[in-house]
Coordinates of C-alpha atoms in Angstrom, one line a residue:
M11 CA 0.0 0.0 0.0
K12 CA 1.3 3.4 -0.9
H13 CA 2.4 5.7 1.9
F14 CA -0.5 7.9 2.9
S15 CA 1.3 11.2 2.6
L16 CA 2.1 10.3 -1.0
L17 CA -1.6 9.9 -1.7
L18 CA -2.1 13.4 -0.4
V19 CA 0.7 14.7 -2.6
T20 CA -1.0 13.0 -5.5
W21 CA -4.3 14.8 -4.7
L22 CA -2.5 18.0 -4.3
C23 CA -0.9 17.5 -7.7
L24 CA -4.4 16.9 -9.1
T25 CA -5.5 20.1 -7.3
A26 CA -2.8 22.1 -9.0
S27 CA -4.0 20.8 -12.3
A28 CA -7.7 21.0 -11.6
F29 CA -7.6 24.5 -10.2
A30 CA -4.7 26.0 -12.3
R31 CA -7.3 28.4 -13.7
L32 CA -9.4 28.7 -10.6
P33 CA -11.7 31.7 -10.9
A34 CA -11.4 34.5 -8.5
L35 CA -14.7 33.3 -7.0
E36 CA -15.5 29.7 -7.9
R37 CA -18.5 29.1 -5.5
I38 CA -20.2 29.9 -2.3
E39 CA -22.1 27.2 -0.4
P40 CA -24.9 27.0 0.5
A41 CA -25.8 29.0 -2.6
F42 CA -28.7 30.6 -0.9
W43 CA -30.5 30.5 2.4
W44 CA -33.8 31.4 4.1
T45 CA -35.2 34.0 6.5
G46 CA -37.2 33.0 9.6
M47 CA -35.1 29.9 10.5
R48 CA -35.1 28.9 14.1
Q49 CA -31.3 28.9 14.2
P50 CA -29.8 32.3 13.1
F51 CA -26.2 31.0 12.5
L52 CA -25.1 30.4 9.0
Q53 CA -21.5 29.7 7.9
L54 CA -20.7 30.2 4.2
I55 CA -17.8 28.3 2.6
V56 CA -16.2 30.5 -0.1
H57 CA -13.9 29.0 -2.7
G58 CA -11.8 31.1 -5.1
N59 CA -8.3 31.9 -6.3
N60 CA -6.5 33.3 -3.2
I61 CA -9.8 34.5 -1.9
A62 CA -8.3 34.7 1.6
E63 CA -6.3 37.7 0.5
R64 CA -9.4 39.7 0.4
N65 CA -11.5 41.4 3.1
V66 CA -15.2 40.7 3.3
Q67 CA -17.9 43.4 3.7
L68 CA -21.6 43.3 3.6
E69 CA -24.5 45.4 4.8
Y70 CA -28.1 44.1 5.1
P71 CA -30.8 44.8 7.6
G72 CA -31.1 42.0 10.1
V73 CA -27.9 40.3 9.0
T74 CA -24.6 40.7 10.8
L75 CA -21.2 39.6 9.6
K76 CA -19.9 37.9 12.8
E77 CA -16.5 36.6 11.7
V78 CA -14.3 35.6 8.7
H79 CA -12.1 32.5 9.1
K80 CA -9.0 31.8 7.2
V81 CA -7.6 28.2 6.9
E82 CA -4.4 26.7 5.5
N83 CA -5.5 26.9 1.9
P84 CA -5.7 30.6 0.8
N85 CA -8.4 29.5 -1.7
Y86 CA -11.0 29.3 1.1
L87 CA -12.8 31.6 3.5
F88 CA -15.5 30.6 6.0
I89 CA -17.9 33.4 6.7
D90 CA -20.1 33.4 9.9
L91 CA -23.4 35.3 9.5
D92 CA -26.1 36.0 12.1
I93 CA -29.5 36.1 10.2
T94 CA -31.8 37.5 12.8
A95 CA -35.6 37.4 13.0
A96 CA -35.6 40.9 11.6
A97 CA -34.1 39.9 8.3
R98 CA -36.4 39.9 5.3
P99 CA -36.1 38.1 2.0
G100 CA -33.9 39.8 -0.5
T101 CA -30.4 39.9 -1.9
I102 CA -27.2 40.5 0.2
R103 CA -24.3 42.0 -1.7
I104 CA -21.2 40.3 -0.4
R105 CA -18.0 42.3 -1.3
F106 CA -14.6 40.8 -1.5
I107 CA -12.1 43.6 -1.4
K108 CA -8.3 43.7 -2.0
S109 CA -6.2 46.8 -2.3
G110 CA -5.0 47.4 -5.9
A111 CA -7.3 44.7 -7.2
K112 CA -10.7 44.7 -8.8
E113 CA -13.5 44.2 -6.3
I114 CA -15.4 41.0 -6.5
S115 CA -19.1 40.9 -5.4
Y116 CA -21.6 38.2 -5.0
N117 CA -25.4 38.6 -4.7
Y118 CA -26.5 36.2 -2.0
E119 CA -30.2 35.5 -1.9
L120 CA -32.2 35.1 1.2
K121 CA -35.5 33.4 0.3
A122 CA -38.8 33.3 2.1
R123 CA -39.5 29.9 3.7
D124 CA -42.0 27.7 1.9
H125 CA -44.4 26.4 4.5
A126 CA -45.6 23.4 2.4
A127 CA -45.3 20.0 3.9
R128 CA -41.7 19.0 4.9
A129 CA -39.8 17.2 7.7
Q130 CA -43.0 15.3 8.5
G131 CA -41.0 12.4 10.0
I132 CA -41.1 8.7 9.2
T133 CA -43.0 6.7 11.8
S134 CA -44.5 3.2 12.4
K135 CA -47.5 4.4 10.4
D136 CA -45.3 4.2 7.3
L137 CA -44.2 1.5 4.9
V138 CA -40.8 2.4 3.4
Y139 CA -39.7 1.3 -0.1
L140 CA -36.0 1.3 -0.7
I141 CA -34.9 2.1 -4.3
M142 CA -31.5 2.1 -5.9
P143 CA -32.2 4.8 -8.5
D144 CA -29.8 3.6 -11.1
R145 CA -31.5 0.2 -11.2
F146 CA -35.2 0.9 -10.9
A147 CA -36.4 2.7 -14.0
N148 CA -35.0 4.9 -16.8
G149 CA -37.4 7.7 -17.5
D150 CA -35.0 9.9 -19.4
K151 CA -32.5 8.4 -21.8
S152 CA -31.0 11.8 -22.5
N153 CA -29.1 11.9 -19.2
D154 CA -27.7 8.3 -19.4
I155 CA -24.3 9.6 -20.3
V156 CA -23.1 13.1 -19.3
K157 CA -20.0 14.3 -21.1
G158 CA -17.2 15.5 -18.9
M159 CA -18.0 13.2 -16.0
A160 CA -15.4 10.7 -14.8
Q161 CA -17.5 7.6 -15.7
T162 CA -19.3 7.7 -19.0
T163 CA -19.7 3.9 -19.5
L164 CA -23.3 2.7 -19.7
N165 CA -23.7 -1.1 -19.7
R166 CA -26.7 -2.9 -18.2
D167 CA -24.9 -6.2 -18.5
S168 CA -22.3 -5.1 -16.0
M169 CA -22.9 -5.1 -12.2
Y170 CA -20.6 -2.1 -11.7
Y171 CA -21.3 0.2 -14.6
R172 CA -24.2 2.6 -14.6
H173 CA -27.5 1.3 -16.1
G174 CA -29.4 4.6 -16.6
G175 CA -32.1 4.6 -14.0
D176 CA -33.1 8.1 -12.9
L177 CA -35.5 10.3 -10.9
Q178 CA -38.0 10.6 -13.8
G179 CA -38.2 6.8 -13.9
I180 CA -39.3 6.8 -10.3
I181 CA -41.8 9.6 -10.9
D182 CA -43.3 7.6 -13.7
H183 CA -44.0 4.7 -11.4
L184 CA -45.4 6.4 -8.3
D185 CA -48.9 5.1 -9.0
Y186 CA -47.5 1.6 -8.9
L187 CA -45.9 2.2 -5.6
Q188 CA -48.9 3.9 -4.1
N189 CA -51.1 1.0 -5.3
L190 CA -48.7 -1.4 -3.5
G191 CA -49.3 0.3 -0.2
V192 CA -46.0 2.2 0.0
T193 CA -46.1 5.5 2.0
A194 CA -42.4 6.5 2.0
L195 CA -39.5 6.2 -0.4
W196 CA -35.9 5.8 0.7
L197 CA -33.5 6.3 -2.2
N198 CA -29.9 5.4 -2.1
P199 CA -27.9 8.7 -2.2
V200 CA -28.6 10.8 -5.3
L201 CA -26.0 13.5 -4.8
E202 CA -23.4 13.8 -7.6
N203 CA -20.9 10.9 -7.5
D204 CA -18.3 11.9 -10.1
Q205 CA -16.1 9.0 -9.4
P206 CA -14.3 7.0 -12.2
S207 CA -15.8 3.6 -11.2
A208 CA -18.9 2.1 -9.4
S209 CA -20.4 5.6 -9.1
Y210 CA -23.9 4.1 -9.4
H211 CA -24.4 3.3 -5.7
G212 CA -24.1 6.9 -4.6
Y213 CA -22.1 6.5 -1.4
A214 CA -19.0 8.5 -2.5
A215 CA -20.4 12.0 -3.0
T216 CA -18.4 14.6 -4.9
E217 CA -21.0 17.4 -4.3
N218 CA -23.2 18.2 -1.3
Y219 CA -25.7 20.5 -3.0
R220 CA -26.1 19.0 -6.4
I221 CA -28.1 16.0 -7.6
D222 CA -26.1 13.7 -9.9
P223 CA -27.0 14.9 -13.5
R224 CA -27.4 11.3 -14.6
Y225 CA -30.4 11.1 -12.2
G226 CA -31.7 14.5 -13.2
S227 CA -31.5 17.9 -11.5
N228 CA -32.1 19.6 -8.2
E229 CA -35.4 20.8 -9.6
L230 CA -36.5 17.3 -10.7
Y231 CA -35.7 16.0 -7.2
K232 CA -37.9 18.7 -5.7
K233 CA -40.6 17.7 -8.2
L234 CA -40.4 14.1 -7.1
V235 CA -40.8 15.1 -3.5
N236 CA -43.8 17.3 -4.4
E237 CA -45.4 14.4 -6.4
L238 CA -45.0 12.2 -3.3
H239 CA -46.6 14.7 -1.1
K240 CA -49.5 15.1 -3.4
R241 CA -50.1 11.3 -2.9
G242 CA -49.8 11.6 0.9
M243 CA -46.4 9.9 0.6
K244 CA -43.0 10.9 2.0
M245 CA -39.3 11.2 1.0
I246 CA -36.3 9.8 3.0
Q247 CA -32.9 11.2 2.0
D248 CA -29.9 8.9 2.5
L249 CA -27.1 10.9 4.2
V250 CA -23.4 10.0 4.4
H251 CA -21.7 12.0 7.2
N252 CA -18.7 9.6 7.6
H253 CA -17.0 10.0 4.2
I254 CA -17.0 11.6 0.8
G255 CA -15.7 10.6 -2.6
S256 CA -12.0 11.0 -3.4
R257 CA -13.0 13.4 -6.2
H258 CA -15.2 15.5 -4.0
W259 CA -14.5 19.2 -4.9
T260 CA -13.0 19.8 -1.5
M261 CA -10.6 16.9 -1.9
L262 CA -9.4 18.4 -5.2
D263 CA -8.4 21.5 -3.3
L264 CA -8.2 20.6 0.4
P265 CA -9.2 23.5 2.7
S266 CA -6.7 22.1 5.3
R267 CA -4.9 18.9 6.1
D268 CA -7.4 18.2 8.9
W269 CA -10.4 18.3 6.6
V270 CA -10.1 14.5 6.5
H271 CA -8.5 12.0 8.9
Q272 CA -4.8 11.6 8.2
W273 CA -2.6 8.5 9.0
P274 CA 1.1 7.8 8.5
Q275 CA 0.0 5.2 5.9
F276 CA -3.3 4.3 4.4
T277 CA -5.5 2.8 7.1
R278 CA -8.9 1.3 6.8
S279 CA -11.5 1.2 9.5
N280 CA -11.4 -2.1 11.5
F281 CA -15.2 -2.2 11.0
K282 CA -15.7 -3.2 14.6
E283 CA -18.2 -1.4 16.7
Q284 CA -17.3 -3.1 20.0
P285 CA -14.4 -0.7 20.9
L286 CA -16.9 2.2 21.0
F287 CA -18.5 0.8 24.1
D288 CA -16.2 -2.0 25.3
P289 CA -15.0 -1.1 28.9
Y290 CA -11.7 -2.9 28.1
A291 CA -11.1 -1.4 24.6
A292 CA -7.8 -0.2 23.4
A293 CA -7.7 3.4 22.3
I294 CA -6.1 2.5 18.9
D295 CA -9.0 0.1 18.1
K296 CA -11.6 2.8 18.8
K297 CA -9.6 5.3 16.7
R298 CA -9.3 2.8 13.8
M299 CA -13.1 2.2 13.9
T300 CA -14.0 5.9 13.6
D301 CA -11.0 7.5 11.9
G302 CA -10.0 4.7 9.5
W303 CA -11.1 5.1 5.9
F304 CA -13.8 3.0 4.4
D305 CA -11.8 2.5 1.2
I306 CA -9.1 4.2 -0.7
H307 CA -11.7 6.2 -2.7
M308 CA -13.7 7.2 0.4
P309 CA -11.8 9.8 2.5
D310 CA -12.9 9.8 6.1
M311 CA -14.2 13.1 7.3
N312 CA -12.6 14.7 10.4
Q313 CA -15.6 15.7 12.3
D314 CA -13.5 17.3 15.0
N315 CA -13.1 20.1 12.4
P316 CA -15.8 22.7 13.1
Y317 CA -15.9 23.7 9.4
V318 CA -16.6 20.1 8.4
R319 CA -19.4 19.9 11.0
N320 CA -21.0 23.1 9.8
Y321 CA -20.6 22.2 6.1
F322 CA -22.4 18.9 6.5
T323 CA -25.1 20.0 8.9
Q324 CA -26.1 23.0 6.9
S325 CA -26.3 21.0 3.7
H326 CA -28.8 18.7 5.3
I327 CA -31.0 21.6 6.6
W328 CA -30.8 23.0 3.1
W329 CA -32.2 19.9 1.4
I330 CA -35.2 19.9 3.8
E331 CA -35.9 23.6 3.1
Y332 CA -35.3 23.4 -0.6
A333 CA -36.9 20.0 -1.5
G334 CA -39.2 19.2 1.4
V335 CA -37.4 16.0 2.5
D336 CA -39.4 14.3 5.4
G337 CA -36.7 12.2 7.1
F338 CA -33.2 10.9 6.9
R339 CA -31.4 7.6 6.9
L340 CA -27.9 7.9 8.3
D341 CA -25.3 5.7 6.6
T342 CA -22.5 4.0 8.5
Y343 CA -23.8 5.6 11.7
G344 CA -21.3 4.0 14.2
Y345 CA -18.3 5.1 12.2
N346 CA -19.0 8.8 12.9
D347 CA -17.8 10.9 15.8
A348 CA -20.4 10.4 18.5
G349 CA -20.1 14.0 19.7
Y350 CA -20.8 15.4 16.3
M351 CA -23.7 13.1 15.6
K352 CA -25.3 14.2 18.9
E353 CA -24.8 17.8 18.0
W354 CA -26.2 17.2 14.5
A355 CA -29.3 15.5 15.9
E356 CA -29.9 18.3 18.3
A357 CA -29.7 20.8 15.5
M358 CA -32.1 18.9 13.4
K359 CA -34.6 18.5 16.2
K360 CA -34.4 22.2 17.0
E361 CA -35.1 23.3 13.5
Y362 CA -37.6 20.6 12.7
P363 CA -39.4 19.1 15.7
Q364 CA -41.3 16.6 13.7
L365 CA -38.3 15.3 11.7
T366 CA -37.2 11.8 12.3
F367 CA -34.1 9.9 11.3
F368 CA -32.6 6.4 11.7
G369 CA -29.0 5.2 11.7
E370 CA -27.5 2.2 9.9
T371 CA -26.3 -0.2 12.6
F372 CA -24.9 -3.3 10.8
V373 CA -24.1 -5.1 14.0
H374 CA -24.9 -8.4 15.9
G375 CA -26.5 -8.2 19.3
V376 CA -29.3 -6.2 20.8
P377 CA -27.0 -4.2 23.2
N378 CA -24.6 -3.5 20.4
Q379 CA -27.4 -2.0 18.4
A380 CA -29.3 -0.2 21.3
V381 CA -26.2 1.6 22.5
F382 CA -26.5 3.9 19.4
T383 CA -30.1 4.9 20.2
Q384 CA -31.2 7.9 22.2
G385 CA -32.0 8.0 25.9
N386 CA -28.8 6.5 27.4
T387 CA -30.8 3.4 28.0
I388 CA -27.6 1.2 28.2
H389 CA -26.2 3.6 30.9
H390 CA -22.9 4.2 29.1
G391 CA -23.1 7.9 30.0
F392 CA -24.0 9.3 26.6
D393 CA -27.2 10.2 24.9
T394 CA -26.9 10.0 21.1
E395 CA -30.2 11.7 20.4
L396 CA -30.8 9.1 17.6
P397 CA -34.5 8.1 17.6
G398 CA -34.1 4.8 15.8
V399 CA -31.9 2.4 13.9
T400 CA -32.0 -0.2 11.1
D401 CA -33.0 -3.2 13.2
F402 CA -30.5 -5.8 12.1
Q403 CA -31.4 -7.9 15.1
F404 CA -34.9 -8.4 13.6
L405 CA -33.3 -9.4 10.3
W406 CA -31.0 -12.0 11.9
A407 CA -33.8 -13.5 13.8
I408 CA -36.3 -13.7 10.9
S409 CA -33.5 -15.0 8.6
D410 CA -32.7 -17.9 10.9
L411 CA -36.4 -18.7 11.2
A412 CA -37.5 -18.4 7.5
G413 CA -34.1 -19.4 6.1
G414 CA -34.4 -22.9 7.6
K415 CA -31.1 -22.5 9.4
V416 CA -32.6 -23.7 12.7
K417 CA -35.4 -25.9 13.9
A418 CA -38.9 -24.4 13.9
Q419 CA -39.0 -24.0 17.7
D420 CA -35.6 -22.5 17.9
G421 CA -36.5 -20.1 15.1
V422 CA -39.6 -18.7 16.6
T423 CA -38.0 -18.6 20.0
G424 CA -35.2 -16.5 18.6
L425 CA -37.7 -14.0 17.2
Y426 CA -39.5 -14.0 20.5
N427 CA -36.3 -13.5 22.5
M428 CA -35.2 -10.6 20.3
L429 CA -38.5 -8.7 20.8
S430 CA -38.4 -9.5 24.5
N431 CA -35.3 -7.4 24.7
D432 CA -37.0 -4.2 23.5
F433 CA -36.8 -2.9 27.1
V434 CA -33.3 -1.6 26.2
Y435 CA -34.7 0.9 23.8
Q436 CA -36.4 4.2 24.6
D437 CA -38.9 3.3 21.9
A438 CA -38.4 0.2 19.7
T439 CA -41.2 1.2 17.4
R440 CA -38.9 3.8 15.9
N441 CA -36.6 1.1 14.6
V442 CA -36.8 0.3 10.9
I443 CA -37.3 -3.5 10.3
F444 CA -36.5 -5.2 7.0
L445 CA -35.7 -8.4 5.3
D446 CA -33.1 -7.2 2.8
N447 CA -31.5 -4.1 1.3
H448 CA -28.8 -3.2 -1.2
D449 CA -26.0 -4.7 1.0
L450 CA -27.7 -8.0 1.8
S451 CA -28.8 -11.2 0.0
R452 CA -32.4 -11.0 -1.4
F453 CA -34.7 -12.5 1.1
F454 CA -36.4 -14.8 -1.4
S455 CA -33.0 -16.4 -2.0
V456 CA -32.4 -16.6 1.8
T457 CA -35.6 -18.7 2.1
G458 CA -34.3 -21.1 -0.6
E459 CA -36.9 -19.6 -3.0
N460 CA -39.6 -21.1 -0.8
I461 CA -42.8 -19.0 -1.3
P462 CA -44.6 -20.1 1.8
R463 CA -41.6 -19.2 4.0
Y464 CA -41.2 -16.0 2.2
K465 CA -44.9 -15.0 2.8
M466 CA -44.6 -16.1 6.4
A467 CA -41.7 -13.6 6.9
M468 CA -43.4 -10.9 5.0
A469 CA -46.5 -11.2 7.1
C470 CA -44.4 -10.8 10.2
L471 CA -42.6 -7.8 8.8
L472 CA -45.9 -6.0 8.2
T473 CA -47.6 -6.8 11.5
T474 CA -45.0 -6.6 14.2
R475 CA -43.6 -3.5 15.9
G476 CA -41.4 -1.0 14.1
I477 CA -41.3 0.8 10.7
P478 CA -41.3 -1.9 7.9
Q479 CA -39.1 -1.4 4.9
L480 CA -39.2 -3.3 1.6
Y481 CA -36.3 -3.4 -0.9
Y482 CA -37.3 -2.7 -4.5
G483 CA -38.4 -5.9 -6.3
A484 CA -39.2 -7.8 -3.1
E485 CA -42.8 -7.9 -4.3
I486 CA -41.9 -9.6 -7.6
L487 CA -39.6 -12.2 -6.1
M488 CA -36.3 -10.6 -7.2
K489 CA -33.5 -12.9 -6.0
N490 CA -29.8 -13.4 -5.6
F491 CA -27.1 -13.5 -3.0
C492 CA -24.8 -10.6 -2.1
N493 CA -21.5 -12.1 -3.1
P494 CA -20.7 -9.8 -4.9
D495 CA -23.2 -7.1 -3.9
G496 CA -23.9 -6.2 -7.5
L497 CA -26.0 -9.3 -7.8
V498 CA -28.7 -7.9 -5.5
R499 CA -28.8 -4.6 -7.4
E500 CA -30.3 -5.8 -10.7
D501 CA -32.6 -3.8 -12.8
F502 CA -36.4 -3.9 -12.2
K503 CA -37.6 -5.5 -15.4
G504 CA -39.9 -3.2 -17.4
G505 CA -38.2 0.0 -16.1
W506 CA -36.3 0.5 -19.4
P507 CA -37.8 1.1 -22.8
G508 CA -37.6 -2.0 -24.9
D509 CA -37.5 -4.5 -21.9
P510 CA -39.0 -7.8 -23.2
V511 CA -41.1 -8.1 -20.0
N512 CA -42.6 -5.5 -17.7
K513 CA -42.9 -6.6 -14.1
F514 CA -44.7 -3.3 -13.2
T515 CA -47.8 -4.9 -14.8
A516 CA -49.8 -8.0 -13.9
A517 CA -49.5 -9.2 -17.5
G518 CA -45.7 -9.1 -17.3
R519 CA -45.4 -11.1 -14.0
T520 CA -45.5 -14.8 -13.7
A521 CA -48.3 -16.6 -11.8
Q522 CA -46.0 -16.9 -8.7
E523 CA -44.9 -13.3 -8.9
N524 CA -48.5 -12.1 -9.1
D525 CA -49.4 -14.4 -6.2
V526 CA -46.7 -12.8 -4.0
F527 CA -47.4 -9.3 -5.3
N528 CA -51.1 -9.6 -4.5
Y529 CA -50.4 -11.0 -1.1
L530 CA -48.1 -8.2 -0.2
R531 CA -50.3 -5.5 -1.6
R532 CA -53.3 -6.9 0.3
L533 CA -51.4 -6.9 3.6
A534 CA -49.6 -3.6 3.0
N535 CA -52.9 -1.8 2.3
Y536 CA -54.6 -3.4 5.2
R537 CA -51.9 -2.1 7.4
K538 CA -52.1 1.3 5.8
Q539 CA -55.9 1.5 6.6
H540 CA -55.8 0.1 10.1
A541 CA -54.0 2.0 12.9
V542 CA -53.9 -1.1 15.0
L543 CA -51.0 -2.5 12.9
Q544 CA -49.2 0.9 12.9
T545 CA -49.4 2.1 16.5
G546 CA -51.2 -0.6 18.4
K547 CA -49.7 -2.3 21.4
L548 CA -47.9 -5.6 21.0
M549 CA -48.4 -8.7 23.2
Q550 CA -46.5 -11.9 22.5
Y551 CA -46.7 -15.4 23.9
V552 CA -44.0 -17.9 24.6
P553 CA -43.7 -20.0 21.4
E554 CA -44.7 -23.7 21.7
N555 CA -44.1 -26.5 19.2
G556 CA -42.7 -24.1 16.6
V557 CA -45.8 -21.9 16.7
Y558 CA -45.5 -18.2 17.7
V559 CA -48.5 -16.1 18.6
Y560 CA -48.7 -12.3 19.0
F561 CA -51.4 -9.6 19.0
R562 CA -51.6 -6.0 18.0
Y563 CA -54.4 -4.1 19.8
N564 CA -55.7 -0.7 20.7
G565 CA -59.0 0.6 22.2
R566 CA -61.0 -0.2 19.0
Q567 CA -59.5 -3.2 17.3
A568 CA -57.4 -6.3 17.8
V569 CA -55.4 -8.5 15.3
M570 CA -54.0 -11.9 16.1
M571 CA -51.0 -13.3 14.3
V572 CA -50.2 -17.0 14.4
M573 CA -46.9 -18.1 12.9
N574 CA -46.3 -21.7 12.1
A575 CA -42.6 -22.3 11.3
N576 CA -43.0 -26.0 10.9
D577 CA -43.0 -27.9 7.6
T578 CA -46.3 -29.5 8.6
A579 CA -49.7 -28.1 9.5
Q580 CA -50.3 -27.5 13.2
S581 CA -53.4 -27.2 15.4
L582 CA -53.4 -24.5 18.0
N583 CA -55.6 -24.5 21.2
T584 CA -56.6 -21.0 21.9
E585 CA -57.4 -21.3 25.6
R586 CA -53.9 -19.9 26.6
F587 CA -54.7 -16.6 24.9
A588 CA -57.8 -15.7 26.9
E589 CA -56.3 -12.5 28.1
R590 CA -56.4 -11.1 24.6
L591 CA -59.3 -13.1 23.2
K592 CA -61.8 -12.0 25.8
G593 CA -64.9 -10.7 24.1
F594 CA -64.0 -12.2 20.7
T595 CA -65.6 -15.3 19.3
A596 CA -64.5 -15.3 15.7
A597 CA -62.0 -13.8 13.3
V598 CA -61.6 -12.8 9.7
D599 CA -58.5 -13.9 7.8
V600 CA -57.1 -10.6 6.4
I601 CA -55.7 -12.3 3.3
T602 CA -58.5 -14.5 2.3
G603 CA -61.4 -12.6 3.8
K604 CA -62.8 -15.9 5.2
E605 CA -64.3 -16.0 8.7
Q606 CA -63.3 -18.7 11.2
T607 CA -64.1 -19.5 14.8
L608 CA -61.5 -19.3 17.5
A609 CA -62.6 -22.1 19.8
P610 CA -61.6 -24.8 20.4
G611 CA -58.6 -24.3 18.2
I612 CA -57.1 -23.0 14.9
S613 CA -55.5 -25.0 12.2
I614 CA -52.4 -23.3 10.7
P615 CA -50.8 -24.6 7.4
A616 CA -47.1 -25.2 7.2
Y617 CA -44.8 -22.1 6.9
T618 CA -47.7 -19.7 7.4
T619 CA -48.4 -16.6 9.4
L620 CA -52.1 -16.1 9.8
V621 CA -53.3 -12.5 10.2
L622 CA -56.7 -12.6 11.9
E623 CA -58.8 -9.6 12.6
L624 CA -60.8 -10.4 15.7
K625 CA -64.5 -10.0 15.7

């Protein structure tokens, strides 16, 4: 591995080339802001040729120039503004003055806030649908290849080249998603990723304020959010605090050496969360976890740097105000500086009290996961202010159960045990539960392509506590294992003009695919229409003979779930459930619509989760 300082020298050489003709004022970010924000502080990052040699002046009613910061690189200034409640929408003339040189001025716009729906929060009332935009649908072939970008290869036969999916393709299929019962979209990152290879996944941003032009534009992203809101749906933006792409514009002209984490030689993260809370951990192990790089092309941000903190936090506020984003998913949550993430969460909650966000916690063990959630419930002396997480513990439990890795009784007991540990969370219903995503094997493959077991798990996903999330194509039995991960990121057939089949339509799906699609749609829309499965209380019973029973209930309704993880039908005596069945004599199967009696017992087919609305 090359010596790390040599890598920096290489980047600095690239910088000299890339910015040899750097304009006197290349950019100011954020490009505009709003009046009437709860937090008056705004820090502008200014980039231009030797801009630090100039003095900064501005005069605007209600706006005060608090301080101008210079850093190692003379091509940067960081300007602190105080935008008070007295400020009105308009244009601030910012002057950059140098004796003997022509004055540079910039008209900085302060906009009036748009009070349309935004930052509504993602809750257990929602059903989230995760889309990898490059692989879902191509609604605009004109942006498939954008000249001047580092990667211009388009090849749908390759896992790692771009395929052409875009925001317009998603807009074109919103009716399909709404009909399925989806209430919120989570897109893998859509910011510009001008990297030379594998840029399709989105997790190596090169801009913080610009949608990748191969997906569309900032205006089109805003249109997508507006179209969702018209349908009563929401948008989740995927954020990456931990790292950026090696071709991020600030990497091509580093503001200072401490903009990213530096090592004597290239050092990856150890990808181990344990040192973060291990009472016996070595300091170097913790440092490697948080300060090590994800990969050679993903520089690790130094979140001790206050300019880095402000740059990221303000960009996230900007996207809420500009586009109307409703919630955030926080990538690689545990790899960030805990102090910064707490500060970030507090800033978000202060500005948007209804906003919610959840962190990716790809870990094993309930305590390992709960330690990242808010409330200091593990008593480690620190409150993260993080409302919820991606609940990998649910995934591991349901995978063992439906994947046939364990005996039926062990499988349902594992799920029961996992849920019984919810006391370690402030509120486990804020956790996002899922069966697969872009980094995991498709769950249909995990079940051995066994449709009954697949449906059994899907029914649990949509009826237990938490915020359920589907991965695009789960409803049409998309399959494959994540070795390599590109195999689980295939195109949704029918999303491209000329595709021989169209899985967005019943006519284009096979009989098996339609069976699963209709099953999932029926259950998802039932959940959407019945608050009991969204916010109702949960009561579960100790599993017996490979059968697991739990209830969701509120003051108006009760639903009984009976999961049979055995490969044979089972008969269930209902006497044990008298506490929850009191006053009910019959039930309606939510899937079939058929009524059945509750006494003396219920017959459950093999690999089935019955969803019974009690009458």
